PDB file of C-alpha atoms in Angstrom:
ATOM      1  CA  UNK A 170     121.361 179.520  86.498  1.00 70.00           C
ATOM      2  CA  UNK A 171     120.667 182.683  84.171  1.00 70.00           C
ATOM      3  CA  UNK A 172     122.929 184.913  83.495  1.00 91.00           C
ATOM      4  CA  UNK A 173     122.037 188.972  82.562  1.00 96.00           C
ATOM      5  CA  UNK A 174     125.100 190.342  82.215  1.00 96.00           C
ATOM      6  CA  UNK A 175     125.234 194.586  82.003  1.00 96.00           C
ATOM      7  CA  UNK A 176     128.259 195.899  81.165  1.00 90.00           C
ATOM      8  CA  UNK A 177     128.890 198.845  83.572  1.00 91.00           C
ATOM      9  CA  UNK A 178     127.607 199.102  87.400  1.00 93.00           C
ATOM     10  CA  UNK A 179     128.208 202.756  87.590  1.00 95.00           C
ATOM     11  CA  UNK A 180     128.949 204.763  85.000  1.00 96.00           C
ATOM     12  CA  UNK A 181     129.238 208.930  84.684  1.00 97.00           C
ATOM     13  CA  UNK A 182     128.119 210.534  81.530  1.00 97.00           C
ATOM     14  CA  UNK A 183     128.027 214.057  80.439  1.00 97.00           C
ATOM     15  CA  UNK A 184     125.036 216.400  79.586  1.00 98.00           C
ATOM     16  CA  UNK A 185     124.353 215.629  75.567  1.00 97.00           C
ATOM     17  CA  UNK A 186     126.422 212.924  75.327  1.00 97.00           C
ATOM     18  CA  UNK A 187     125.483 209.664  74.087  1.00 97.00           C
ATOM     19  CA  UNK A 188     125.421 206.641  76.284  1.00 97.00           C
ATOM     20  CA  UNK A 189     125.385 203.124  75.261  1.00 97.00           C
ATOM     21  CA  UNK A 190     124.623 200.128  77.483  1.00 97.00           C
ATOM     22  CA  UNK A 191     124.807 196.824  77.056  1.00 97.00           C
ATOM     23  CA  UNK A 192     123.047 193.467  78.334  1.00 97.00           C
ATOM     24  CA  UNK A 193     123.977 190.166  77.752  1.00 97.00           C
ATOM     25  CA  UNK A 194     122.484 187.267  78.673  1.00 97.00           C
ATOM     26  CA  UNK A 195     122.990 183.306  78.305  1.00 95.00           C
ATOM     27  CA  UNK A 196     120.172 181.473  78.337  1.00 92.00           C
ATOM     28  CA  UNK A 197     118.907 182.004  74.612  1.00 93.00           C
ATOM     29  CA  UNK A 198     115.929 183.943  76.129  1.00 93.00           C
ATOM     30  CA  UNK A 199     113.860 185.676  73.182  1.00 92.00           C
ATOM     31  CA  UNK A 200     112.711 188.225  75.262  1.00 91.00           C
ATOM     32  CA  UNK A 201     114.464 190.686  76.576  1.00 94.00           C
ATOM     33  CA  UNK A 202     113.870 194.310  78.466  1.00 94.00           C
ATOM     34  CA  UNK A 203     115.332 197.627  79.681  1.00 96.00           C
ATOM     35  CA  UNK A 204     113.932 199.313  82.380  1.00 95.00           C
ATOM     36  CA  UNK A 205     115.145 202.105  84.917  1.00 95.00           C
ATOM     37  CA  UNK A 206     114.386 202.246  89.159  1.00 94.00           C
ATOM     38  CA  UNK A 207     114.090 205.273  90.411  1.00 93.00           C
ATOM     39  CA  UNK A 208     113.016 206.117  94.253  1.00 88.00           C
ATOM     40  CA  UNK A 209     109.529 206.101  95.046  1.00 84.00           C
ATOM     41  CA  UNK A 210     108.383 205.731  91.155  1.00 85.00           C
ATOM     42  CA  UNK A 211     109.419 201.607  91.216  1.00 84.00           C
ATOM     43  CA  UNK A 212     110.407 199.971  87.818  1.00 87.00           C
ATOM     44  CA  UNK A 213     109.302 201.281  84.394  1.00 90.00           C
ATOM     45  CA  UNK A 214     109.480 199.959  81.145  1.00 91.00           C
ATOM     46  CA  UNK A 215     111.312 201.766  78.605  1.00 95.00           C
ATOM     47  CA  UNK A 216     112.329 199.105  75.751  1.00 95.00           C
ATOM     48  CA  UNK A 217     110.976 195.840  75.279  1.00 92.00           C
ATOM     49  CA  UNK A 218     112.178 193.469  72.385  1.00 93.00           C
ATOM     50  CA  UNK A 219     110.671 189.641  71.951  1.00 89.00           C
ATOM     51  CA  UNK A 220     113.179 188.659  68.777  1.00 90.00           C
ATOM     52  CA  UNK A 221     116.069 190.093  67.102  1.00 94.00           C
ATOM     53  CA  UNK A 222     115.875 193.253  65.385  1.00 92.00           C
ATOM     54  CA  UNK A 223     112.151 193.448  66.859  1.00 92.00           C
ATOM     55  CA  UNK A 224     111.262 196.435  69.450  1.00 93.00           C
ATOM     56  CA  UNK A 225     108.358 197.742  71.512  1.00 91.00           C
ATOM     57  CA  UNK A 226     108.097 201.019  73.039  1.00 92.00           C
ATOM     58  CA  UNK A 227     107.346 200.658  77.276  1.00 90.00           C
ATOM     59  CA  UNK A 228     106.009 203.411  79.405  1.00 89.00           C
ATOM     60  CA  UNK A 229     108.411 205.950  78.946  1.00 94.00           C
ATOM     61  CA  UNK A 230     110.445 205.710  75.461  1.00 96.00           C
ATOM     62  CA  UNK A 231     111.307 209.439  74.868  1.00 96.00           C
ATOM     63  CA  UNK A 232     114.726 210.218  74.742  1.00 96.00           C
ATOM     64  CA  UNK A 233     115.896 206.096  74.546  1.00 98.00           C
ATOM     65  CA  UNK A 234     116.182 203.341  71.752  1.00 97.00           C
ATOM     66  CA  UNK A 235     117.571 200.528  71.667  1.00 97.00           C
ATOM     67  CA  UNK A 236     119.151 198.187  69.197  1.00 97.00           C
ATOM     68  CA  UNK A 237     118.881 194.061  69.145  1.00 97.00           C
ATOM     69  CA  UNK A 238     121.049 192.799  66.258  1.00 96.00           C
ATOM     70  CA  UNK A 239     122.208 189.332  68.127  1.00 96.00           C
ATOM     71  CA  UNK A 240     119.592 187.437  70.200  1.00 96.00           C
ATOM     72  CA  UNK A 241     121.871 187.877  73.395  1.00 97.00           C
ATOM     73  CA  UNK A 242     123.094 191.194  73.467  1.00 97.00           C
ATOM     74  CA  UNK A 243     120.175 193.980  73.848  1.00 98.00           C
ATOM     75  CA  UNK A 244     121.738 197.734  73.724  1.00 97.00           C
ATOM     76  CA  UNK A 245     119.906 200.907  75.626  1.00 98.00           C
ATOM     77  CA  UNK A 246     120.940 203.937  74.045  1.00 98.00           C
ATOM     78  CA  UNK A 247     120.439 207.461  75.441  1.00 97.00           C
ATOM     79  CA  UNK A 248     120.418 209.405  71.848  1.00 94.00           C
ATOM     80  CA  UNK A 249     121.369 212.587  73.879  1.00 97.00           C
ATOM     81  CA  UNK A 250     121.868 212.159  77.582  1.00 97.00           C
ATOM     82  CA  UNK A 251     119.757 214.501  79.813  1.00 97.00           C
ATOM     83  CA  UNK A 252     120.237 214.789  84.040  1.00 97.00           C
ATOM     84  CA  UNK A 253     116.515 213.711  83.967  1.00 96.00           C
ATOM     85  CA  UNK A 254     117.874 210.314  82.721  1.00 98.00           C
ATOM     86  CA  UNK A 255     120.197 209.863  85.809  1.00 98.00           C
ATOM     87  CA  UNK A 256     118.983 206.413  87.311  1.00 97.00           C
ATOM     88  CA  UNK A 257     119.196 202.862  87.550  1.00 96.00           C
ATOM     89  CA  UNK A 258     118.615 200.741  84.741  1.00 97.00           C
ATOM     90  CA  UNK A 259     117.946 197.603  84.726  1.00 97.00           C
ATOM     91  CA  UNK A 260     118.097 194.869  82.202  1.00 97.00           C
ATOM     92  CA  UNK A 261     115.455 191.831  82.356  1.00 95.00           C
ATOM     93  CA  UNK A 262     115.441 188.177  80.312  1.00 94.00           C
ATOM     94  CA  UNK A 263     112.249 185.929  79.681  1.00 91.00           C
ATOM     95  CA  UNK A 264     111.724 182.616  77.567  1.00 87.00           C
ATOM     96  CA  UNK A 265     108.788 183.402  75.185  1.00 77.00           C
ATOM     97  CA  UNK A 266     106.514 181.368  77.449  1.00 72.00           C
ATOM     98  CA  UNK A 267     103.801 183.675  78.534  1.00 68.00           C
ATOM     99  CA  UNK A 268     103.933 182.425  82.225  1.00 81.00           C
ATOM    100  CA  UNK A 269     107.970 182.493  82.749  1.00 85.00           C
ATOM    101  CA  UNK A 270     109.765 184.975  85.255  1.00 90.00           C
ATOM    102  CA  UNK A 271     111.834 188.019  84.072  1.00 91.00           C
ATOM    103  CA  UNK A 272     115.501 187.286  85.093  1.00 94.00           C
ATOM    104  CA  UNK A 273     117.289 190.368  86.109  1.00 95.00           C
ATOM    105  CA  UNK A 274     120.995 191.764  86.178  1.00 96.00           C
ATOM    106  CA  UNK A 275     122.590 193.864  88.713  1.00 94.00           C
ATOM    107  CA  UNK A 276     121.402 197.314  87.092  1.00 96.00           C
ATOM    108  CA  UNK A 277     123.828 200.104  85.980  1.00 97.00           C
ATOM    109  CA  UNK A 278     124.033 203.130  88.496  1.00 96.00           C
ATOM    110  CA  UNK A 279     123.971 206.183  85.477  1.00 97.00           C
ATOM    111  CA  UNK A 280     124.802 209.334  86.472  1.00 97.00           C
ATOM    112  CA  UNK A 281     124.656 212.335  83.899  1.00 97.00           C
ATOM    113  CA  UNK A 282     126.309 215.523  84.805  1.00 96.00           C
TER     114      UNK A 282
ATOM    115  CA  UNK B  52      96.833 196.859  85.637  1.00 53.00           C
ATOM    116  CA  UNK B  53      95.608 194.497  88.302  1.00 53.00           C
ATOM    117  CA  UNK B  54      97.082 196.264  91.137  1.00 83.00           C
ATOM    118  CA  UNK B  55      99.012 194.230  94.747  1.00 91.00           C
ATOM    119  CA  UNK B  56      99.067 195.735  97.726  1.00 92.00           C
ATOM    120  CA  UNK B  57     102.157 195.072 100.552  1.00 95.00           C
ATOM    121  CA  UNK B  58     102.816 196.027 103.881  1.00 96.00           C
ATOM    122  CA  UNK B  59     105.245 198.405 103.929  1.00 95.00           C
ATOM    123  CA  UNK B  60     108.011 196.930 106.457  1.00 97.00           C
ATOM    124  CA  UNK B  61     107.775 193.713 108.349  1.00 97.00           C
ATOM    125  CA  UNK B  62     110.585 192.431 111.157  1.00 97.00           C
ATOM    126  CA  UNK B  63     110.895 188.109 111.469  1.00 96.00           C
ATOM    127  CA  UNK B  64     113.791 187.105 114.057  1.00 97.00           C
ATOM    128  CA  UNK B  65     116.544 185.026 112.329  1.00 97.00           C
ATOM    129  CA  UNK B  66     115.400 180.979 111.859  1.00 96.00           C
ATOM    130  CA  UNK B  67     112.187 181.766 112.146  1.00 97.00           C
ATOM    131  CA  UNK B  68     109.436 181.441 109.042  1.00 97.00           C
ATOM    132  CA  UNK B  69     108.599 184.433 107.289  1.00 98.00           C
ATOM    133  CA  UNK B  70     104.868 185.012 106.084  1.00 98.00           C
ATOM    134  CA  UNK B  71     104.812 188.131 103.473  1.00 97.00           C
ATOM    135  CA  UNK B  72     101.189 189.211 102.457  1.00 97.00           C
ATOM    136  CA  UNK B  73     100.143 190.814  99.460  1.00 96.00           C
ATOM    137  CA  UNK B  74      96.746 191.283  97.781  1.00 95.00           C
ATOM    138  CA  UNK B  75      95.934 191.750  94.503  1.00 91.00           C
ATOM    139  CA  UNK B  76      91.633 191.875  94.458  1.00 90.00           C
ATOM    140  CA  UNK B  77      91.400 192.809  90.896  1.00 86.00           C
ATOM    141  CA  UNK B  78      93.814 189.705  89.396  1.00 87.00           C
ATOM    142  CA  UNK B  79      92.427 188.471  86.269  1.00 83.00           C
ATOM    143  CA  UNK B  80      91.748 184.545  86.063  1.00 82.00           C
ATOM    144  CA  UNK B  81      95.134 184.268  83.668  1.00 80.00           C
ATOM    145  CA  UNK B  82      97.398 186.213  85.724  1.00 84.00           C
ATOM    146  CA  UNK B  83     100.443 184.838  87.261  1.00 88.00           C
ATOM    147  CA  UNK B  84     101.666 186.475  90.805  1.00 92.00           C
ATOM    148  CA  UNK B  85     105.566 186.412  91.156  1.00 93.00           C
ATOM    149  CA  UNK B  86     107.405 187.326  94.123  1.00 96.00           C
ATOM    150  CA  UNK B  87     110.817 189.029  93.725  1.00 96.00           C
ATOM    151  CA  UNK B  88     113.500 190.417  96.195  1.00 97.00           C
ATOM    152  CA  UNK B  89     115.615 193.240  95.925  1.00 95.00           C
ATOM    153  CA  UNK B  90     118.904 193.638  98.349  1.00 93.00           C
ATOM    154  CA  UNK B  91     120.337 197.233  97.938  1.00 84.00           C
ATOM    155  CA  UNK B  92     122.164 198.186  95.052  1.00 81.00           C
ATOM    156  CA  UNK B  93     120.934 194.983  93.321  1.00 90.00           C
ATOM    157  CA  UNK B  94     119.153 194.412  90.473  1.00 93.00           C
ATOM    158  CA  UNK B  95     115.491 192.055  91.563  1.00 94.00           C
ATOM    159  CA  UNK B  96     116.152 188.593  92.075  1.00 95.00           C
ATOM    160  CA  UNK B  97     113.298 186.320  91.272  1.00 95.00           C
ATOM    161  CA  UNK B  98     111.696 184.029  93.992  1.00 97.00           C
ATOM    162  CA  UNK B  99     109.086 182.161  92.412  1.00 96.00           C
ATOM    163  CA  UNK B 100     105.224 182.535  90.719  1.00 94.00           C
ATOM    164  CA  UNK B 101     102.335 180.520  90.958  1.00 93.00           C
ATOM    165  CA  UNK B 102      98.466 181.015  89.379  1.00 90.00           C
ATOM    166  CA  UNK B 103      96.133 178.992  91.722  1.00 89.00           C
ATOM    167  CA  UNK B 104      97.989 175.916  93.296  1.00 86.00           C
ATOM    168  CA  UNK B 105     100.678 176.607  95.780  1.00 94.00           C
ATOM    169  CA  UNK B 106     104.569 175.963  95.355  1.00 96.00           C
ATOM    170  CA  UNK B 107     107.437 175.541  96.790  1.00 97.00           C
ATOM    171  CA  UNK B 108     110.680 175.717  95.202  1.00 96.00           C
ATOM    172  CA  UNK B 109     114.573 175.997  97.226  1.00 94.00           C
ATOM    173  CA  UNK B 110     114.215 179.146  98.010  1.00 94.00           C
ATOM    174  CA  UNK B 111     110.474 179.732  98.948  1.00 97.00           C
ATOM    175  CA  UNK B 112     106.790 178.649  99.047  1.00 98.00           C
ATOM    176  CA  UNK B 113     103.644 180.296  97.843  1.00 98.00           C
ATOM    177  CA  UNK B 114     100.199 180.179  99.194  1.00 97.00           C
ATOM    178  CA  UNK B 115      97.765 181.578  96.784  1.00 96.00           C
ATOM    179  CA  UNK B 116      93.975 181.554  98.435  1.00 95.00           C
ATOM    180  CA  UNK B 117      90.918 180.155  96.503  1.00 93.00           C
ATOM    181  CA  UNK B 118      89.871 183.169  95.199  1.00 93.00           C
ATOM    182  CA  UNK B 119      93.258 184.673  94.365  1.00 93.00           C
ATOM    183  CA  UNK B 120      92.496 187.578  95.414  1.00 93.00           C
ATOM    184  CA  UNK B 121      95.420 187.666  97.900  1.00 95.00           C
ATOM    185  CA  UNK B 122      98.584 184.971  98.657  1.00 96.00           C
ATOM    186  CA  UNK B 123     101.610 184.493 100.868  1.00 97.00           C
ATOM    187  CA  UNK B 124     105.313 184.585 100.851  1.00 98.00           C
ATOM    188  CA  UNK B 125     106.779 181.675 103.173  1.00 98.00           C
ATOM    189  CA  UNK B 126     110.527 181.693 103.630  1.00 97.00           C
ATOM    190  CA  UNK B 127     110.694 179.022 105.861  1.00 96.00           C
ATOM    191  CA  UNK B 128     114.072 179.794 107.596  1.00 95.00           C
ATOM    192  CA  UNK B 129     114.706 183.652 107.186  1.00 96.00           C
ATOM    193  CA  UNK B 130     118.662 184.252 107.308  1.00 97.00           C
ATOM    194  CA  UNK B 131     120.077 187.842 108.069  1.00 96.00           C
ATOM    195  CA  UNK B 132     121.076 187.414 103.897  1.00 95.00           C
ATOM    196  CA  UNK B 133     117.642 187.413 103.372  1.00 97.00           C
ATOM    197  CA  UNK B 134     117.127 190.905 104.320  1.00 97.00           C
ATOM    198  CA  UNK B 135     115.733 193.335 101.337  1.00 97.00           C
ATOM    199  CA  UNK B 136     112.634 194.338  99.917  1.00 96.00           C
ATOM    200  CA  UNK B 137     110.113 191.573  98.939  1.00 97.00           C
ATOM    201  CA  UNK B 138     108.036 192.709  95.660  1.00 95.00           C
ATOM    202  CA  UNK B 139     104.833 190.725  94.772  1.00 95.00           C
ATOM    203  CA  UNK B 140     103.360 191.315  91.348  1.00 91.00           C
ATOM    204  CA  UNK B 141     101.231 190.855  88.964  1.00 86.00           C
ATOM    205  CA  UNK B 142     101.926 190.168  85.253  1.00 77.00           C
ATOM    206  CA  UNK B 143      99.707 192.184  82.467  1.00 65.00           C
ATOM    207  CA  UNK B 144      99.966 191.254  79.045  1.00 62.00           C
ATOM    208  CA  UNK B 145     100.098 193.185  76.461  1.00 56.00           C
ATOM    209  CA  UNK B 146      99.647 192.322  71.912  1.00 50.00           C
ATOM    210  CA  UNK B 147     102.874 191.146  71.950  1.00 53.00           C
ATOM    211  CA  UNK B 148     102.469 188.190  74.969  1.00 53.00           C
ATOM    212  CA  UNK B 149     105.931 189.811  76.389  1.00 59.00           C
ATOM    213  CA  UNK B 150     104.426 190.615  79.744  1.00 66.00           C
ATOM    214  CA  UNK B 151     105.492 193.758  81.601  1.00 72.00           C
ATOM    215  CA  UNK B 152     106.225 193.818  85.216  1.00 79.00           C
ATOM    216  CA  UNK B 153     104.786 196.370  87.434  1.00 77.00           C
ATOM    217  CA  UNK B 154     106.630 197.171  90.659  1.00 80.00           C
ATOM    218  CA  UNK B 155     105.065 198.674  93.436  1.00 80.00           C
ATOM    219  CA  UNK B 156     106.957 199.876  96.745  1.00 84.00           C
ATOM    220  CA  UNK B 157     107.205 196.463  98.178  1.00 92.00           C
ATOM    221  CA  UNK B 158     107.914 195.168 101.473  1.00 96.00           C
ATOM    222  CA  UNK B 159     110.895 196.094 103.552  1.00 96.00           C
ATOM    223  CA  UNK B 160     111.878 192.756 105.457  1.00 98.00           C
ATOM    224  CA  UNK B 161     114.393 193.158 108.104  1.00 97.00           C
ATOM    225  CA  UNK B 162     115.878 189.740 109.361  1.00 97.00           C
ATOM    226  CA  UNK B 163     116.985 190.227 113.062  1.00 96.00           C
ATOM    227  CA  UNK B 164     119.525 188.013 114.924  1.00 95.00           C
TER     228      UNK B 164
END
């Protein structure tokens, strides 16, 4: 089975802080994604990478980046944390085959005070 | 963005099939449909996706019509663990082949005993 691994299911930040999280995952997917849940607005994409050290802006970049220096790990950073960025996030896995499903992890629950 | 459209909450006794609709009229002839499930505080787990022909995999089958213009979520013997929100959707492409996910509000299934 594949594995997305985040590093933190809830974690409380302050305002201007910045927040690092992490995603790891197992099965030597090339693709890999970061996006956040909140209610009544669904899923967005904020990062997208398809190799290492490669990036793509989603939907709603401003105020993220993100780093991919190992073809596991994929990092979400919040340069300088905002309440507007409290929300799920979600990390997501894909082979490089077009057709192949996204593979989730369990999210991390970010609260910024 | 080829767009699906869900029934907001549907109720299935426990052991019986359930049949989750979705539509998605303006699919493209390359586009995959995926199904995905979300229990609470979860990240999305991934059910299955099919282009024209059905299939049927451990966990579910899927019954695309001719046209694809609409298909259906068979889980042939719903559990009370298979309670959450059902999410059918529709891959877009972008340059880059990655493939974003767009989530829309879903379908609430409640499994009753």
């Amino acid at each position: 089975d594949v594995k997305v691994t985040q590093s933190s299911r809830y974690l409380v930040k302050r305002t201007g802080e910045k927040v690092f999280l992490e995603c790891v995952q197992d099965m030597d997917h090339e693709n890999m994604f970061w996006y956040r849940q909140d209610p009544g607005l669904g899923l967005r994409l904020i990062y997208f990478s398809y190799d290492v050290k490669m990036k793509e802006k989603g939907d709603i970049p401003e105020g993220y980046s993100v780093s991919r220096e190992k073809k596991e790990r994929f990092s979400l950073i919040l340069e300088s944390a905002s309440t507007n960025q409290t929300s799920m996030y979600l990390c997501a896995s894909s082979s490089w085959t077009g057709n192949q499903p996204q593979h989730f992890g369990d999210g991390t629950r970010l609260s910024i005070l | 963005d080829a767009k699906t459209t869900q029934p907001p909450s549907m109720d299935c006794a426990e052991g019986r099939a359930a049949n989750l609709p979705c539509n998605h009229s303006t699919i493209s002839g390359n586009e995959y449909v995926y199904w995905y499930r979300q229990i609470h505080s979860q990240g999305p787990q991934y059910i299955i996706h099919g282009l024209k022909n059905n299939e049927t995999n451990e966990m579910a089958s899927l019954i695309i019509t001719e046209d694809r213009k609409s298909s259906t979520l068979i889980l042939p013997h719903a559990t009370l663990r298979d309670t959450a929100v059902y999410y059918c959707i529709v891959r877009v492409f972008g340059s880059s082949n990655t493939g974003k996910l767009i989530f829309g509000q879903g379908t609430t299934l409640q499994v009753k005993p």
